[in-house]
Coordinates of C-alpha atoms in Angstrom, one line a residue:
Chain R
D278 CA 13.4 58.3 -59.0
G279 CA 12.1 61.5 -60.6
G280 CA 8.8 62.8 -59.4
I281 CA 6.9 65.3 -57.3
T282 CA 6.7 65.2 -53.5
Q283 CA 4.2 67.0 -51.4
S284 CA 4.3 67.4 -47.6
P285 CA 2.8 66.9 -45.3
K286 CA 0.3 64.2 -46.3
Y287 CA -2.2 65.4 -43.7
L288 CA -2.4 68.9 -42.2
F289 CA -4.7 70.3 -39.6
R290 CA -5.2 74.0 -39.1
K291 CA -7.0 76.0 -36.6
E292 CA -9.2 78.8 -37.8
G293 CA -7.2 82.1 -38.3
Q294 CA -3.9 80.3 -38.9
N295 CA -1.9 80.4 -42.1
V296 CA -0.4 77.1 -43.2
T297 CA 2.1 76.3 -46.0
L298 CA 2.0 73.3 -48.2
S299 CA 5.2 72.1 -49.7
C300 CA 5.7 70.9 -53.3
E301 CA 9.0 69.8 -54.7
Q302 CA 9.9 68.3 -58.1
N303 CA 13.1 66.9 -59.5
L304 CA 11.8 66.5 -63.1
N305 CA 13.5 69.7 -64.2
H306 CA 10.1 71.0 -65.3
D307 CA 9.6 74.7 -65.9
A308 CA 5.9 74.9 -65.1
M309 CA 4.2 74.1 -61.8
Y310 CA 0.6 74.2 -60.7
W311 CA -1.6 74.0 -57.6
Y312 CA -5.1 72.5 -57.7
R313 CA -7.8 72.2 -55.1
Q314 CA -10.0 69.1 -55.2
D315 CA -13.4 68.9 -53.5
P316 CA -15.8 65.9 -53.6
G317 CA -17.8 65.8 -56.8
Q318 CA -16.2 68.9 -58.3
G319 CA -13.1 67.7 -60.0
L320 CA -9.9 69.9 -59.8
R321 CA -9.8 73.7 -59.8
L322 CA -6.7 75.7 -60.6
I323 CA -5.4 77.9 -57.7
Y324 CA -2.1 79.3 -59.1
Y325 CA 0.4 78.3 -61.7
S326 CA 4.0 79.3 -62.5
Q327 CA 5.7 79.2 -65.9
I328 CA 9.1 80.1 -64.7
V329 CA 11.1 81.0 -61.6
N330 CA 10.0 84.3 -59.9
D331 CA 6.8 84.4 -62.0
F332 CA 3.3 83.1 -61.2
Q333 CA -0.3 83.8 -62.1
K334 CA -3.7 83.4 -60.5
G335 CA -5.9 80.6 -61.5
D336 CA -9.7 80.4 -61.0
I337 CA -9.8 80.3 -57.2
A338 CA -6.7 82.3 -56.0
E339 CA -8.5 84.3 -53.3
G340 CA -7.2 83.4 -49.9
Y341 CA -4.1 81.7 -51.2
S342 CA -0.5 82.8 -52.0
V343 CA 2.5 81.2 -53.7
S344 CA 6.2 81.8 -54.3
R345 CA 8.6 80.4 -56.9
E346 CA 12.1 81.2 -55.8
K347 CA 13.6 78.0 -57.1
K348 CA 12.7 75.9 -60.1
E349 CA 12.2 72.8 -58.0
S350 CA 9.9 74.3 -55.4
F351 CA 6.4 75.9 -55.5
P352 CA 5.0 76.2 -51.9
L353 CA 1.3 77.2 -51.4
T354 CA 0.2 79.2 -48.4
V355 CA -3.4 78.9 -47.3
T356 CA -4.2 82.1 -45.5
S357 CA -6.8 82.9 -42.9
A358 CA -8.7 84.8 -45.6
Q359 CA -9.6 81.5 -47.3
K360 CA -13.1 80.9 -45.9
N361 CA -13.4 77.2 -46.6
P362 CA -9.9 75.7 -46.8
T363 CA -10.8 72.1 -46.0
A364 CA -9.9 70.2 -49.2
F365 CA -7.4 67.9 -50.9
Y366 CA -4.6 69.9 -52.5
L367 CA -2.6 68.7 -55.5
C368 CA 0.6 70.0 -57.0
A369 CA 1.5 69.3 -60.6
S370 CA 4.3 70.1 -63.0
S371 CA 4.9 70.0 -66.7
V372 CA 7.8 70.5 -69.1
G373 CA 6.4 73.8 -70.1
V374 CA 3.1 75.6 -70.2
S375 CA 1.7 74.2 -73.4
S376 CA -1.6 72.5 -74.2
Y377 CA 0.0 69.2 -75.2
N378 CA 2.4 68.8 -72.3
E379 CA 1.4 66.2 -69.8
Q380 CA 1.0 67.4 -66.2
F381 CA 2.5 65.1 -63.6
F382 CA 0.8 65.1 -60.2
G383 CA 2.1 64.8 -56.6
P384 CA 0.4 62.5 -54.0
G385 CA -1.5 65.4 -52.5
T386 CA -2.0 67.1 -49.1
R387 CA -5.3 66.8 -47.2
L388 CA -6.0 70.0 -45.2
T389 CA -8.6 70.0 -42.5
V390 CA -9.6 73.0 -40.5
L391 CA -10.5 72.3 -37.0
Chain F
A123 CA -19.9 77.4 -71.6
Q124 CA -16.4 76.2 -71.1
S125 CA -16.7 72.7 -69.8
V126 CA -15.9 69.0 -69.7
T127 CA -18.8 66.9 -68.6
Q128 CA -18.8 63.5 -67.0
L129 CA -22.4 62.5 -66.7
D130 CA -21.9 59.5 -64.4
S131 CA -20.7 60.1 -60.9
Q132 CA -20.4 56.4 -60.2
V133 CA -20.3 53.3 -62.4
P134 CA -20.6 49.9 -60.7
V135 CA -19.5 46.9 -62.7
F136 CA -18.7 43.3 -62.1
E137 CA -15.2 42.0 -62.5
E138 CA -14.2 40.9 -66.0
A139 CA -17.2 42.9 -67.5
P140 CA -16.6 45.7 -70.0
V141 CA -16.9 49.3 -69.0
E142 CA -17.4 52.7 -70.7
L143 CA -16.9 56.0 -68.8
R144 CA -18.5 58.9 -70.7
C145 CA -16.9 62.3 -71.3
N146 CA -18.3 65.1 -73.4
Y147 CA -16.6 68.5 -74.0
S148 CA -17.9 71.9 -75.1
S149 CA -16.9 73.7 -78.3
S150 CA -14.7 76.1 -76.3
V151 CA -12.4 73.2 -75.3
S152 CA -9.7 72.3 -77.7
V153 CA -9.2 68.8 -79.0
Y154 CA -6.4 68.1 -76.7
L155 CA -8.1 65.7 -74.3
F156 CA -6.8 63.6 -71.4
W157 CA -8.0 60.8 -69.1
Y158 CA -6.5 60.6 -65.6
V159 CA -7.0 58.0 -62.9
Q160 CA -6.8 58.7 -59.1
Y161 CA -6.5 55.9 -56.5
P162 CA -7.7 56.8 -53.0
N163 CA -5.7 59.5 -51.3
Q164 CA -3.3 59.7 -54.1
G165 CA -2.4 62.1 -57.0
L166 CA -3.6 61.7 -60.6
Q167 CA -1.9 59.5 -63.1
L168 CA -2.2 60.0 -66.8
L169 CA -4.1 57.1 -68.5
L170 CA -4.0 58.4 -72.1
K171 CA -4.2 61.5 -74.2
Y172 CA -5.5 62.6 -77.6
L173 CA -3.6 65.4 -79.3
S174 CA -4.1 64.5 -83.0
G175 CA -4.0 61.6 -85.5
S176 CA -5.8 58.3 -84.9
T177 CA -9.1 58.8 -83.1
L178 CA -8.6 55.6 -81.1
V179 CA -6.1 56.1 -78.4
K180 CA -4.6 53.3 -76.3
G181 CA -3.4 53.9 -72.8
I182 CA -2.0 52.1 -69.8
N183 CA -3.6 49.3 -67.9
G184 CA -5.6 48.1 -71.0
F185 CA -7.7 51.3 -71.3
E186 CA -8.5 53.0 -74.6
A187 CA -10.6 56.0 -75.6
E188 CA -12.2 57.2 -78.8
F189 CA -12.2 60.8 -79.9
N190 CA -15.5 61.7 -81.7
K191 CA -15.5 65.2 -83.0
S192 CA -19.1 65.1 -84.3
Q193 CA -20.4 64.0 -80.9
T194 CA -17.8 66.1 -79.0
S195 CA -17.1 63.0 -76.9
F196 CA -14.0 61.2 -75.6
H197 CA -15.3 58.1 -73.9
L198 CA -13.0 55.8 -72.0
R199 CA -13.4 52.0 -72.4
K200 CA -11.9 48.8 -71.1
P201 CA -13.0 45.4 -72.4
S202 CA -12.5 43.5 -69.1
V203 CA -12.1 45.3 -65.7
H204 CA -10.2 44.1 -62.6
I205 CA -10.8 44.8 -59.0
S206 CA -7.7 46.9 -59.1
D207 CA -9.3 49.3 -61.5
T208 CA -11.6 50.6 -58.8
A209 CA -10.7 54.3 -58.7
E210 CA -11.8 57.8 -59.7
Y211 CA -11.4 58.7 -63.3
F212 CA -11.2 62.3 -64.6
C213 CA -11.6 63.5 -68.1
A214 CA -9.8 66.8 -68.9
G215 CA -9.4 69.2 -71.8
V216 CA -7.5 72.3 -72.7
L217 CA -9.3 75.6 -73.3
M218 CA -9.1 76.9 -76.9
D219 CA -8.1 80.4 -75.7
S220 CA -5.4 79.2 -73.4
S221 CA -2.2 77.2 -73.9
Y222 CA -2.1 75.9 -70.4
K223 CA -5.4 75.6 -68.6
L224 CA -6.7 72.1 -68.0
I225 CA -10.4 71.9 -67.4
F226 CA -11.4 68.8 -65.5
G227 CA -14.7 67.0 -65.4
S228 CA -16.2 66.2 -62.0
G229 CA -15.0 62.7 -62.1
T230 CA -16.5 59.2 -62.3
R231 CA -16.0 56.6 -59.6
L232 CA -15.5 53.2 -61.1
L233 CA -16.5 50.5 -58.6
V234 CA -15.5 47.0 -59.6
R235 CA -17.3 44.2 -57.7
P236 CA -16.2 40.6 -57.5

């Protein structure tokens, strides 16, 4: 089945540690996105990528980094510079970066800082 | 302001009753509008979208939404809800000055009671 997978489902991090969240898609989509979800705030865009080896900052990129070495993969690293990383992280992809293209979402990773 | 507004954070309703979830958008948001549903600890699934054409849009699971340009609204409706419709619902729109950026409302939790 085609879709988006995210791993792990739950992740615990100690303060000062960097952690990497995995996102893989087999939909052959060019565009991929990372969102952060906090209770009562909807989704906010962290980073997005239109094509391999290219990515742009979203609204809340500080403390995060990404890479796009393969079309299928768009990992997100939450660095120690992110002051409040506890949240639900969602990865999405779309055929292309266009306003009418539906974004397909993965199941999410819940990150908790201990 | 660039925004999509969902005024109701929670909507309780009895099973088999009709429901309307409200969404309003600002003038800086294009008329490409979407409704997504999120079940607990899962990703988002597209319910329906309005890109152009008929202002009444039908989606999955018996949901429909009506685009109203004069009232800048895109309310979601279902004539008879089921227990399984209990979930978080997000309205989203695309910014006029961007071809990619989805702006999400803060979400409405639909709670269906027996």
